[in-house]
Structures are given as structure tokens and as C-alpha cells.
XYZ file of C-alpha atoms in Angstrom:
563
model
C 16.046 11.757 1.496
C 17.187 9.521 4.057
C 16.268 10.131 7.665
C 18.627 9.848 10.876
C 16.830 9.101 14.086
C 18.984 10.807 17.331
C 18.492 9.673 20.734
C 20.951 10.566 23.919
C 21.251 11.213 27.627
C 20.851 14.170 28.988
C 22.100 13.725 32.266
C 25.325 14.663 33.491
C 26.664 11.430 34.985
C 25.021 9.562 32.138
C 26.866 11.783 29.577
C 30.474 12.526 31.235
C 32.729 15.141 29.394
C 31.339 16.472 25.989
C 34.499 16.155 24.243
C 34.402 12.037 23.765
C 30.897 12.498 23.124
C 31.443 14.961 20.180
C 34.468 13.035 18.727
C 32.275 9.806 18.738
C 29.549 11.370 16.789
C 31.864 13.372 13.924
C 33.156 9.578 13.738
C 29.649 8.943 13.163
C 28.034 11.187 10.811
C 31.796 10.950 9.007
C 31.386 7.328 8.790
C 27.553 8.246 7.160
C 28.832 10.082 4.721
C 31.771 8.069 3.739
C 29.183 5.104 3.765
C 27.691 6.980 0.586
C 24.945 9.506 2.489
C 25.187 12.208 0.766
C 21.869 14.415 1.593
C 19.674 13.268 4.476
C 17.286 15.129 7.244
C 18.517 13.981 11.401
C 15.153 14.012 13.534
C 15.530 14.969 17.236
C 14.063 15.928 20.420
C 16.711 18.890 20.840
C 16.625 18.651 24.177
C 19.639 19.551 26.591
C 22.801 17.381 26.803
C 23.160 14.595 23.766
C 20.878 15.912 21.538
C 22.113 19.599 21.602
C 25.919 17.839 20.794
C 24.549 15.911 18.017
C 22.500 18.867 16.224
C 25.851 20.609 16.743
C 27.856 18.241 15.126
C 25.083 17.153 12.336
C 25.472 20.917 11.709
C 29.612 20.667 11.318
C 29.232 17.540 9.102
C 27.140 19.554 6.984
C 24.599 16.319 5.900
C 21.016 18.296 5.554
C 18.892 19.424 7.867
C 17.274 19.032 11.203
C 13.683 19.026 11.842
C 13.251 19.056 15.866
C 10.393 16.817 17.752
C 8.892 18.365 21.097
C 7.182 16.371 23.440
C 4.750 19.516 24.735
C 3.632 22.214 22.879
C 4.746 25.000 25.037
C 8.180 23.233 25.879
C 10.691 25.744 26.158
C 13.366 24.202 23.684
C 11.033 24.126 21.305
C 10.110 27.923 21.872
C 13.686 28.988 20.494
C 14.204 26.014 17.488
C 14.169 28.426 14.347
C 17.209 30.282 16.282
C 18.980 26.931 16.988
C 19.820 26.051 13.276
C 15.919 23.884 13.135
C 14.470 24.095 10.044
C 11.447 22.634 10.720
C 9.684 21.307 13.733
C 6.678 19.321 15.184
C 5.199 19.692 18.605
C 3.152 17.287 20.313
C 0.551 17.496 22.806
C 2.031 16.362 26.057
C -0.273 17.378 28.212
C -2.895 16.065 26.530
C -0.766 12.803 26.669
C -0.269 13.104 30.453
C -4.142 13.053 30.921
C -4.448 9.950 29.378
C -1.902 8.397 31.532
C 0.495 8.263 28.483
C 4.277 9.192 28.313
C 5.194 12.199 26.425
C 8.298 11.201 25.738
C 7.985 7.939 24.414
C 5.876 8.821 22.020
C 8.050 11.410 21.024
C 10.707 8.781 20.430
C 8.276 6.644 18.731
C 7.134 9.304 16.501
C 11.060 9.878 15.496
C 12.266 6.543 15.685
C 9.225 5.029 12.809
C 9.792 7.605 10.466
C 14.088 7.019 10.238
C 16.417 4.984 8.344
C 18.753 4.653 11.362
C 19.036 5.616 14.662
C 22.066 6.782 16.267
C 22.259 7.030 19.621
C 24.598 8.013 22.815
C 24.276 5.517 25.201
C 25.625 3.831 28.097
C 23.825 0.371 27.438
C 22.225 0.584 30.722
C 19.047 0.429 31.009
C 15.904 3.016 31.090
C 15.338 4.855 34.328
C 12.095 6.599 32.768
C 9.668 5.582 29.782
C 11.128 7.155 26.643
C 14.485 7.540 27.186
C 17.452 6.584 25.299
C 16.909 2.580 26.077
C 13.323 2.723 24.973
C 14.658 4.855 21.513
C 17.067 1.520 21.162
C 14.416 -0.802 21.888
C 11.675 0.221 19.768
C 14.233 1.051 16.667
C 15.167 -3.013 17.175
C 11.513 -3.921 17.566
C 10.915 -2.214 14.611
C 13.353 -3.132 12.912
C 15.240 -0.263 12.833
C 19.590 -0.451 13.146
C 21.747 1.413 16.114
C 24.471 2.935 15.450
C 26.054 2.956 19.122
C 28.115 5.682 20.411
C 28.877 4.615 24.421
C 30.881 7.722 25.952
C 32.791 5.548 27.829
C 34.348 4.069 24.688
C 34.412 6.950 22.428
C 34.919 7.452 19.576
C 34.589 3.429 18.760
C 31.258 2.772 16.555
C 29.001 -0.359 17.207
C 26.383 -0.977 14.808
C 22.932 -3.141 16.291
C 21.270 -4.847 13.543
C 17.675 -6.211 14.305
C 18.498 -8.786 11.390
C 21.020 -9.947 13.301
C 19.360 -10.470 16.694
C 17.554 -14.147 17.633
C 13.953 -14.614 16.253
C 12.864 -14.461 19.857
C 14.695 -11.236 20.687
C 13.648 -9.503 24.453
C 14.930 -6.011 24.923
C 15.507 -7.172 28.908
C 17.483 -10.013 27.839
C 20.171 -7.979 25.860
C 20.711 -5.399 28.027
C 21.404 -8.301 30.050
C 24.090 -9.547 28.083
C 25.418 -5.933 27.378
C 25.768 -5.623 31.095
C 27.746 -8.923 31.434
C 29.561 -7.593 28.492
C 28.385 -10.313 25.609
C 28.435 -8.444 22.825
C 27.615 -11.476 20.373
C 25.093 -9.194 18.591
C 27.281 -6.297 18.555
C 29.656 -5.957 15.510
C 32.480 -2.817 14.650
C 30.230 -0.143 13.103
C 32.250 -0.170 9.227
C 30.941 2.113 5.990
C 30.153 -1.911 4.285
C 27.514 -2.569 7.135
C 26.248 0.969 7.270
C 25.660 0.960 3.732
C 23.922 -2.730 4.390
C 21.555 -1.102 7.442
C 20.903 2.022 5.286
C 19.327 0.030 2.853
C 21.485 2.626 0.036
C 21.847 -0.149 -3.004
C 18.063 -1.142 -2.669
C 17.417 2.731 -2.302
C 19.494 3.670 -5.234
C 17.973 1.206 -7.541
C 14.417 1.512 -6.324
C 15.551 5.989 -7.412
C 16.463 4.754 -10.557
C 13.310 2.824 -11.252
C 11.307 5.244 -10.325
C 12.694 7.691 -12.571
C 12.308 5.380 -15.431
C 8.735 4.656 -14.399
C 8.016 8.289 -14.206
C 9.332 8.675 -17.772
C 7.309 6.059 -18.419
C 4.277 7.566 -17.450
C 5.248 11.157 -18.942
C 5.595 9.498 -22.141
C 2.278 7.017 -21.283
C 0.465 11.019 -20.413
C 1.728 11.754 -24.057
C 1.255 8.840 -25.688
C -0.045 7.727 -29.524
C -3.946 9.087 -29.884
C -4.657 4.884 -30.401
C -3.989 4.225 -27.055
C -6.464 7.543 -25.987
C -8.825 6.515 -28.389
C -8.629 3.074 -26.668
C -9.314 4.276 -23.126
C -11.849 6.689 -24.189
C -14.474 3.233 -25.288
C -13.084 0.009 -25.456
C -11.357 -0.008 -21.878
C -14.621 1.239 -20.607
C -15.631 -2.411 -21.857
C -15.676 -3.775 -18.155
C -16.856 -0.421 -16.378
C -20.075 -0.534 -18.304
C -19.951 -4.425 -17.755
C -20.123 -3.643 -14.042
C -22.485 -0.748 -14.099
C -24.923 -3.120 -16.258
C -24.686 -6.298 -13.938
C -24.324 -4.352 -10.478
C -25.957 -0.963 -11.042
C -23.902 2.005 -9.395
C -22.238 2.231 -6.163
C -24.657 3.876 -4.128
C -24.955 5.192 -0.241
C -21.244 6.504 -0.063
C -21.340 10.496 1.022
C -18.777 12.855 0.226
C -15.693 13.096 0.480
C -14.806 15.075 3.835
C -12.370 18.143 2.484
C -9.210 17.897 3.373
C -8.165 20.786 5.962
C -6.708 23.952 4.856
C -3.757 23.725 6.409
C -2.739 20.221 5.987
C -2.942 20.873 2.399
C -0.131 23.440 2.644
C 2.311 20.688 4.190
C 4.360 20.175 1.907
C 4.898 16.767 3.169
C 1.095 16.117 2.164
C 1.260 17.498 -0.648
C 4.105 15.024 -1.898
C 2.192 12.252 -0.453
C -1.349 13.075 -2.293
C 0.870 13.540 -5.525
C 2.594 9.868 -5.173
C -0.830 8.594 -4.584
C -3.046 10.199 -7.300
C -0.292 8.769 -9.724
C 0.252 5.460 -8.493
C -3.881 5.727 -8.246
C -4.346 6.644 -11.691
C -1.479 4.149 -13.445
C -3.842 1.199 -11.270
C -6.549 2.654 -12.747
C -5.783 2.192 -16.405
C -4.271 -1.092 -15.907
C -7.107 -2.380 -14.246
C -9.323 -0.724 -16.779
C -7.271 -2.374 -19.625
C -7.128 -5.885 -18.196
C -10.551 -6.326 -16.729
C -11.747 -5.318 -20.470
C -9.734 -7.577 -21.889
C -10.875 -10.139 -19.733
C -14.874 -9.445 -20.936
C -13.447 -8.859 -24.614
C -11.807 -12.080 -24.332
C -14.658 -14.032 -23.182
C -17.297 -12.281 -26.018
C -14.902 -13.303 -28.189
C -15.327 -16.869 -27.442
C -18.886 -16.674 -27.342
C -19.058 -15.120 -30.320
C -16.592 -17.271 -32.229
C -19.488 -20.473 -30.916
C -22.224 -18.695 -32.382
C -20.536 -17.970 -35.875
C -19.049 -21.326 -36.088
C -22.177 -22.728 -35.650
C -24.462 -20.199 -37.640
C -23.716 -22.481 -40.275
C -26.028 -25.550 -38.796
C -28.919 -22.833 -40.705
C -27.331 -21.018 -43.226
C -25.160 -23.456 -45.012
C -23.135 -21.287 -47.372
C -22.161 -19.400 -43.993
C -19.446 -22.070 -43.446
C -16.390 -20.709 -45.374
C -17.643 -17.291 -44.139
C -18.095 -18.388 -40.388
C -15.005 -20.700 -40.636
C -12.900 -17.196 -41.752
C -14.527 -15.053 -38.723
C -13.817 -17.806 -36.184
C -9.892 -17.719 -37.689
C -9.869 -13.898 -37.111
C -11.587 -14.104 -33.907
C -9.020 -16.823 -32.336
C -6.172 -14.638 -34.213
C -7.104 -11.378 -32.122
C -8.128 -13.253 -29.219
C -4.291 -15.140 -29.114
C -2.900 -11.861 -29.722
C -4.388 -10.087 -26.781
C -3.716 -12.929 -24.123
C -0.127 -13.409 -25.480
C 0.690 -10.011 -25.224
C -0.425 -9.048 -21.905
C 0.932 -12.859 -20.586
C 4.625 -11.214 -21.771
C 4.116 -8.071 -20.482
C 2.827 -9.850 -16.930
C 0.174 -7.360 -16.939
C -1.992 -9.195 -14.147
C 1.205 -8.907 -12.087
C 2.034 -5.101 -13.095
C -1.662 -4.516 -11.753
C -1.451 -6.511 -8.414
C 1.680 -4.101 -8.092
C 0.574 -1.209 -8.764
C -2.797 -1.192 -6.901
C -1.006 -2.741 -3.836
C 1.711 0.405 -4.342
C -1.380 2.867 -4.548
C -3.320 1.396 -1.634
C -0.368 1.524 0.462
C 0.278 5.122 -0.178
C -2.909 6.109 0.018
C -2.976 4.500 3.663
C 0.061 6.127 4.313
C -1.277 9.580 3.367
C -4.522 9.484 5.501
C -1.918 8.400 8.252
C 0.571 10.757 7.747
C -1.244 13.744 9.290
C -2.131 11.597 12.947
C 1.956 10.485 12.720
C 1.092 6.583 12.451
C 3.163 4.853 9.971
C 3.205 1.490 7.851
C 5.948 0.101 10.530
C 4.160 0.874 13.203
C 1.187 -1.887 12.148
C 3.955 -4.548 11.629
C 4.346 -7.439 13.939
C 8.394 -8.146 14.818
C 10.539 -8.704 13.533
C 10.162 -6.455 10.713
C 12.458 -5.628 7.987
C 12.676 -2.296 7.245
C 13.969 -2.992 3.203
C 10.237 -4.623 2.406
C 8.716 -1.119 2.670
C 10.361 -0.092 -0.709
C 9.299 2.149 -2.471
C 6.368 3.264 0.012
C 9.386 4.037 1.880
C 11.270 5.948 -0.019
C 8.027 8.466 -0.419
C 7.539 8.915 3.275
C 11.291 9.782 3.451
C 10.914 12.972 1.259
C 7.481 13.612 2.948
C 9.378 13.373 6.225
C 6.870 14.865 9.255
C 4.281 16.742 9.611
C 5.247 20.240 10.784
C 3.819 22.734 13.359
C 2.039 22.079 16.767
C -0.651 19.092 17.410
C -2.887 21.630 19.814
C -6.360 20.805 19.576
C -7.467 22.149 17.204
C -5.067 20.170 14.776
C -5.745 17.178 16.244
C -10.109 17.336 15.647
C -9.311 18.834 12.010
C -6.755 16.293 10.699
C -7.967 13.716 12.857
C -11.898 14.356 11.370
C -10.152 13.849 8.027
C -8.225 11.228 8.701
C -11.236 9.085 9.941
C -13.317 9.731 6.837
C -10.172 8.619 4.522
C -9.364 5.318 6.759
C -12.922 4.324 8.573
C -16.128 6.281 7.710
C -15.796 6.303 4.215
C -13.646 2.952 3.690
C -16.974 1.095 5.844
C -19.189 2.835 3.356
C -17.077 2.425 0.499
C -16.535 -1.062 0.779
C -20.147 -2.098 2.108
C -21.335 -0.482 -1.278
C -19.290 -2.352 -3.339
C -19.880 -5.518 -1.721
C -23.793 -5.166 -2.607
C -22.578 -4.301 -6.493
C -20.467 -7.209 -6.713
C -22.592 -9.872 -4.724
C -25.600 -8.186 -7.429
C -23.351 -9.222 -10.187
C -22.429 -12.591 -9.012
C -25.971 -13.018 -8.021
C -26.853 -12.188 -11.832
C -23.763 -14.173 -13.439
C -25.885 -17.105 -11.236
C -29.175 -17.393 -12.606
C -27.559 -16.070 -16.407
C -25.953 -19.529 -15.823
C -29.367 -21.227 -14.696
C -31.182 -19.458 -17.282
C -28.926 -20.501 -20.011
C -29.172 -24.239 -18.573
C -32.420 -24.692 -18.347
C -33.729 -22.811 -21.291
C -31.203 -25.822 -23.436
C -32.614 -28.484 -21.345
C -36.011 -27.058 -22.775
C -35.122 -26.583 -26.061
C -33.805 -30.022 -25.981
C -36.971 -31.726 -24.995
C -39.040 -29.655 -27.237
C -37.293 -31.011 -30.090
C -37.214 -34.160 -29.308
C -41.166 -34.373 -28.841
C -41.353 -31.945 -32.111
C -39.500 -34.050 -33.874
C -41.188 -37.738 -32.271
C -44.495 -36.574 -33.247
C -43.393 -34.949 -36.789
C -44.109 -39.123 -38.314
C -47.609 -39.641 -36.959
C -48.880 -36.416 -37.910
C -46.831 -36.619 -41.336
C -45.654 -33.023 -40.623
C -41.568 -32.042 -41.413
C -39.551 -30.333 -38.778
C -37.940 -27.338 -40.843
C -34.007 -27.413 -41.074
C -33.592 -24.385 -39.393
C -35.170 -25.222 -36.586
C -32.746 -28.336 -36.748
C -29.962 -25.706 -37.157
C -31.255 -23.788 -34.298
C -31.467 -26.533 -31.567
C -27.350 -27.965 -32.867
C -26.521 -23.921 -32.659
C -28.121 -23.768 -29.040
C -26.291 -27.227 -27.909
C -22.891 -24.878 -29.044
C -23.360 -21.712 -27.715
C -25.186 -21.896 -24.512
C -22.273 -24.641 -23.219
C -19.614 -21.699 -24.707
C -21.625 -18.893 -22.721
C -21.981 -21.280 -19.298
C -18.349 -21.910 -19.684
C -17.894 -17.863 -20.422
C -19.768 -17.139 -17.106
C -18.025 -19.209 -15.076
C -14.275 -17.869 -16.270
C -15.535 -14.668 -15.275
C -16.380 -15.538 -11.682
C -13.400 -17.910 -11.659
C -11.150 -14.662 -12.604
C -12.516 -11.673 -11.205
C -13.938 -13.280 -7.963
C -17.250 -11.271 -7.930
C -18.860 -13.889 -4.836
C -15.461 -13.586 -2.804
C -14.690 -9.952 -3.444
C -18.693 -9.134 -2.029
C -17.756 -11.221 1.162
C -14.294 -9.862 1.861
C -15.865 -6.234 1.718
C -18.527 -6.777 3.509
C -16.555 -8.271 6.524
C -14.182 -5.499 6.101
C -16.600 -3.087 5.901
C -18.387 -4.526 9.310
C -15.067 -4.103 10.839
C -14.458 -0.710 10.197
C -18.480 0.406 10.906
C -17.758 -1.148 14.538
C -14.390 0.940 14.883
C -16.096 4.230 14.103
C -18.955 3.280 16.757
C -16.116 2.697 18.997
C -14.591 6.607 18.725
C -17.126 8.547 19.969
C -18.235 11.716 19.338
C -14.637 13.313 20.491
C -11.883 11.450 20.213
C -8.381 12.273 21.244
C -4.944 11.449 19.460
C -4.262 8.563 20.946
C -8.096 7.235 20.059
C -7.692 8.275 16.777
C -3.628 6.512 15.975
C -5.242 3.632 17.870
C -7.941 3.473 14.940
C -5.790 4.361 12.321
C -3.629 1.592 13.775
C -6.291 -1.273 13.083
C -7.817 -0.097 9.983
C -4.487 -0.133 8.475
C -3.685 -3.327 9.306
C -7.433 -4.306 8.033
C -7.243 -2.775 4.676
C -2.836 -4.086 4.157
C -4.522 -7.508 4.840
C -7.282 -6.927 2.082
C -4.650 -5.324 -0.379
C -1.967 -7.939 -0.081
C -4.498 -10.737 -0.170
C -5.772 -9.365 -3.563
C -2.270 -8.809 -4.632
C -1.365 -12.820 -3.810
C -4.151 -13.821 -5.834
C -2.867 -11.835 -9.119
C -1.966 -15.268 -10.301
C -5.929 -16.109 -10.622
C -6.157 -12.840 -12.699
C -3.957 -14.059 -15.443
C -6.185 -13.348 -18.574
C -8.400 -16.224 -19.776
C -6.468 -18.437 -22.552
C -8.148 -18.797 -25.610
């Protein structure tokens, strides 16, 4: 569902007479609809003057509902929403705010402003006489790349639409209000249903719908699919996970997962959001599952293919025999990598663990109202967030009243999901991988020096064979010219593996991020308030976008090993 952002003056001499106010925002929510809106949810602070109009006209167009945002918990708007036409509404703690030297109201218009599509605003183009008013709503829509559609009730019921794309890569907030003043309106344009459609995003949106009704199909029919493919997953795409478990033991020192709060888990927002994630989670899963295995199979395949092919060197009649495995082996072998190279499986993974990280961020963020945008630096474009995005919009925001005790729940489990347990997850895994690259190392060594060994022992087997009149059996012959094939084929086998799933470099990048987030839980304290706790959700979500859209860049180096 998309989601309208409102912002307006309240005061009198800002506003003027109601009536080219109201005709200026039917011409807007009219010019929504006929831009191809059909169903969407307007966020606002209700509050007297502008807002009141625009609830009342929202209400006239007909477009969805309203879900109200109150800067204090006991504000008196807010006290009366369900029997002002609100369905829903969230309250924030002003007070609590206040005490921290904070602004109320701009964060209620930052809270309203991140989670919409497009802001609409009455305003005069002047600028702010008090943090969070309607300048600040334009502002930080722009800076976060966010479009205005502009009603100014001095030139009602014309439309201007603001488009952040538009504005100069160095845009200052100062320095157009500047130019509106002087009345350059070079990064202005006529608000039309073409370039609402453009800001709205409602092509991309549309498609990215479609898709993800065939990809749910997809994995309705994947849930029901042949019992090969279960048979499959229930041993030989556990190939890798015992691989892991073997080399790097089991993730260890990780404690439990803190429960998520009662009533969190009765938002129905959340519960939209934890359902997009344990999906997107579980389709990762089984890709990774199935292309990490392949990647082992793959490489025991060509190991195995050098030890038949040269089983031979002692069992002559082998040959034919050998010569027919090897044929099967590279057969099966070309099959696999050929298939999954077409289907771009090691791209369909990056993907789809990027998609489930990224909701699985913005779930543990949802309930402390910090979203994706708000880690971005400008300028940001609002159309890369697809189809994270489109989630959040049917989520929309968290309802009911951020008192206390809200704040210590949610916030409790919203530091275990994005801190606490991320530092202990990924410290854990970064001993289990370095282990296994540690291992994969002296395997290699091993290997090397136990040829080098067998080498020499030949040759002084073999040197002193003629003095003492002794015979060096063929097999043993067969043995050494079977070593001088395989071990090279296993060396080579050991280092695709590290070259491809990045066991050293994966153990390093944890354990930095890991560090990072152990040093941002020290920093919280025992009792930390809501702007403590968005602050921290703040940088750990930037930490862990870095980490999952540098592994998603590398899916090139996870392209399956060519036999």
C-alpha cells in the first residue's frame, strides 16, 4: 500500500482562508488518484489547521486510511483520534524527548516523512520558525529523497511537484528556500499525473507486485514440489553443512534468542514483517544449501575423477574401467556447473540473502521506528529500496503509545536482534570459519609435504634397489605416479574452495564486525532511552548493509567451480 506523508501550517496567518487550502488539496489527492493510486494509507500529525483540512479531504477523496502520529503521549488530539475518522495511531514520547534536549516534533515528522512514498504538503515556501515544522517536513523528505507535492495557499489550487532527483548534487535546504524567496523556481516543475506517477515510483511498484506474486507461486509450488528435490535436501544438500561442522566444529558461545515481546507480536505490522523475513530467510537458505554443496560435490568430484584415472598406474586392467568412471564423473560434474551457470544461481543467492538480511534489519528496526532510509547518505533514491520497500509499506507503523514501558521491552528486543546477538553471532562464526581455513592450510601443507616425501623415498628406494639387487614392486611404482596425480588435484581442490567460499576473509570481516557491535552495546548502558537505542540501531544497520552488500558484490567469485 502506498503511503502519503502530510505536513501543513497551523497558524492562522500562515494558512489564510480554508477554502483555497481545501480546493488545492482535492486537486491533490484527485491528481493521486488519477495518477493511478488507487488504495494507499496518508500519515499525519492531525494537529489543528492543515492537517485537520487534509484528513478531511483524504476522507472525501475516499483513498484509504489515516493512521495519525502524536508527538506526546498525552497530547490532546491524539486523545480523541478513533472519533476523528483515525484508524490507527502512534504516540511518541515527547516528554521524554524534551529531556534529552530533542524536538518532539521533528521527530514526529521524521518518523512520518521515512516511512512515505510522497509527501504533500501546505506551505508557504518560507522558511521554519520552529524545529519540525512544515520546512523541516520539506527538507528532510528532499534529503531523503523523498518528492513534494506543493500546495502554497497563496496560489491555490496550482500543484508543484519537488523532485530530489531533480535538485543539484550539492543541494542545501538554505539555499533553495533562497531561491524560492527570490522566486527561482528552476527546480520547481507543474505537478502533472506523468510526473506523479514518475515520483510514486507506481511502474517499478507494479512490476516489482507482479514478481512477487510469481515468486510466491514459485515458492508454493517449490513448498510442494517433486519428493527428488525433498529427498535431495534431506542428505545431499547437507553435503556442505556437515563439510562445515567437520572442518569448523559448531558455532558455539551464542545465547538465546531474547523472546520477542507479547505485544509487538500482535502488531500486525510485525507480524507481516517476520513473515517476509522467515521466507525470504528460508528460500536463502536452500539456495545457499544447494550451491555451497555443489561447490564441495564439485570439487570431490575432481578429486575423485584423479584418483580413478590414475588407479590404473597399479591395477592395469582398471584402465577401460577408470577411463569409463572418469567419463561419468566429468559428465555429472558438466551437468551440475552448466545448469546452475544458466540458472545464475550464485546471483539468485547473493539476491536473495541480501533481500533476507535487509528485511530482517528492517524488522528488528521496525519496532524503535528507524528505517533503511534513514541510514542512507544523500542523495538517496527512494526506487533502490525495492522490494524491501514495498514490505514496509504494507507493514506501515507501529501502533499504540511509546511510554516506557514500550520503549525498554521493544527496545531490549531490538538490541538482542541488531547488537548483542549479531556481536556474538558473528564473533562465533568468525572462529568456525578462520578454524576451517586454518585446517584447509595445513590439509594443503600436509598434502605437500607428505609428496615431497614420498618423492624422495622413492627415489632412494629405487637408487639403492641395483646395489642390493633387490626389485622395487610395481605397485609401489603405481603408488608414487598415483600420489604425483592426486595430491596436485586435492592442493588444487583446496585452494578453489578458499578461492570460492572465502573462509580466511569471511573470519576477518566478522570478527571486525563483531568488535564493532561488542563496543556499541558497551556504549548503551544499562538503561538506555529511545533516542540511545535508534542511535544504535542507526549504526549497526549501516554495519551489517555494508557486510551484506559487500558479500552480495562478490557473488561473481561464487560462481561454481568449472570442471
Amino acid at each position: 500500500m502506498i503511503q502519503l506523508a502530510f505536513a501543513g501550517h497551523n497558524r492562522a496567518n500562515d494558512l489564510g482562508h480554508h477554502e483555497p487550502v481545501t480546493e488545492g488539496l482535492d486537486a491533490a489527492f484527485r491528481l493521486i488518484r488519477e495518477a493511478g493510486v488507487e488504495q494507499a494509507r496518508l500519515l499525519t500529525g492531525l494537529a489543528p489547521g492543515a492537517d485537520e483540512l487534509a484528513a478531511e479531504a483524504w476522507r472525501l477523496a475516499q483513498l484509504g486510511p489515516i493512521h495519525a502520529v502524536f508527538p506526546f503521549l498525552d497530547d490532546p488530539e491524539g486523545q480523541a483520534a478513533e472519533l476523528r475518522g483515525v484508524q490507527s495511531a502512534t504516540w511518541l514520547d515527547g516528554a521524554a524527548a524534551e529531556a534529552l534536549g530533542r524536538n518532539p516534533h521533528l521527530k514526529q515528522t521524521r518518523l512520518v516523512v521515512e516511512a512515505a512514498d510522497l509527501l504533500v504538503v501546505v506551505w508557504t515556501g518560507e522558511r521554519a520558525r520552529g524545529a519540525g515544522g512544515t520546512a523541516d517536513a520539506v527538507r528532510c523528505a528532499l534529503e531523503t529523497g523523498l518528492s513534494v507535492l506543493w500546495v502554497k495557499p497563496s496560489d491555490s489550487p496550482r500543484l508543484r511537484l519537488i523532485r530530489p532527483e531533480k535538485l543539484p548534487s550539492d543541494f542545501d535546504f538554505l539555499e533553495f528556500q533562497e531561491g524560492l524567496g527570490a522566486g527561482n523556481l528552476s527546480h520547481v516543475e507543474e505537478a502533472t499525473e506523468a510526473n506523479v506517477r514518475e515520483a510514486l515510483n507506481l511502474e517499478a511498484l507494479a512490476a516489482a507486485e507482479a514478481a512477487d506474486a510469481v515468486d510466491r507461486q514459485a515458492r508454493a509450488a517449490g513448498d510442494k514440489s517433486t519428493r527428488l528435490d525433498a529427498w535431495l535436501h534431506g542428505w545431499l544438500w547437507k553435503t556442505y553443512g556437515a563439510f562445515r561442522t567437520l572442518m569448523g566444529g559448531r558455532v558455539t558461545g551464542m545465547a538465546a534468542a531474547h523472546p520477542v515481546p507479547e505485544d509487538l507480536a500482535e502488531q500486525g505490522g510485525f507480524q507481516l514483517l517476520t513473515a517476509a523475513y522467515m521466507s525470504a530467510d528460508q528460500h536463502a537458505n536452500r539456495l545457499s544449501a544447494v550451491h555451497r554443496s555443489e561447490q564441495i560435490l564439485l570439487l570431490l568430484a575432481m578429486v575423485t575423477a584423479a584418483i580413478v584415472g590414475s588407479a590404473w598406474t597399479i591395477w592395469p586392467g582398471f584402465k577401460i574401467t577408470a577411463v569409463f568412471i572418469e567419463l561419468m564423473l566429468g559428465l555429472a560434474a558438466l551437468w551440475v556447473w552448466s545448469s546452475a551457470a544458466r540458472a545464475r544461481q550464485h546471483e539468485r543467492w547473493g539476491e536473495e540473502r541480501h533481500l533476507a538480511e535487509q528485511l530482517r534489519l528492517i524488522r528488528a528496526c521496525w519496532p524503535l521506528g528507524v528505517s533503511l532510509v534513514s541510514t542512507r547518505t544523500p542523495p538517496i533514491v527512494r526506487q533502490a529500496l525495492e522490494p524491501e520497500q514495498a514490505i514496509l509499506r504494507k507493514a506501515g507503523l507501529p501502533h499504540g503509545k511509546f511510554d516506557e514501558f514500550r520503549v525498554t521491552s521493544w527496545g531490549r528486543w531490538a538490541l538482542s536482534e541488531l547488537v548483542e546477538g549479531q556481536a556474538a553471532y558473528h564473533l562465533a562464526v568468525s572462529k568456525r570459519e578462520g578454524r576451517i581455513a586454518h585446517r584447509i592450510h595445513v590439509a594443503e601443507n600436509a598434502a605437500f609435504v607428505f609428496l615431497l616425501a614420498l618423492f624422495a623415498s622413492y627415489l632412494v628406494a629405487h637408487a639403492l634397489s641395483h646395489p642390493l639387487g633387490l626389485h622395487v614392486p610395481h605397485w609401489i611404482s603405481g603408488v608414487v605416479a598415483m600420489a604425483g596425480t592426486v595430491v596436485p588435484a586435492f592442493a588444487a581442490a583446496t585452494m578453489a574452495l578458499e578461492a570460492k567460499l572465502e573462509f580466511k576473509e569471511q573470519s576477518a570481516r566478522s570478527e571486525r564486525i563483531g568488535q564493532r557491535l561488542q563496543g556499541l552495546a558497551a556504549q548503551l548502558g544499562p538503561s538506555p532511552s529511545l533516542d540511545d537505542l535508534q542511535g544504535a540501531a542507526r549504526a549497526a544497520m549501516r554495519w551489517h548493509l555494508a557486510e551484506t552488500s559487500h558479500w552480495r558484490d562478490g557473488a561473481g567469485r561464487r560462481q561454481l567451480f568449472r570442471p
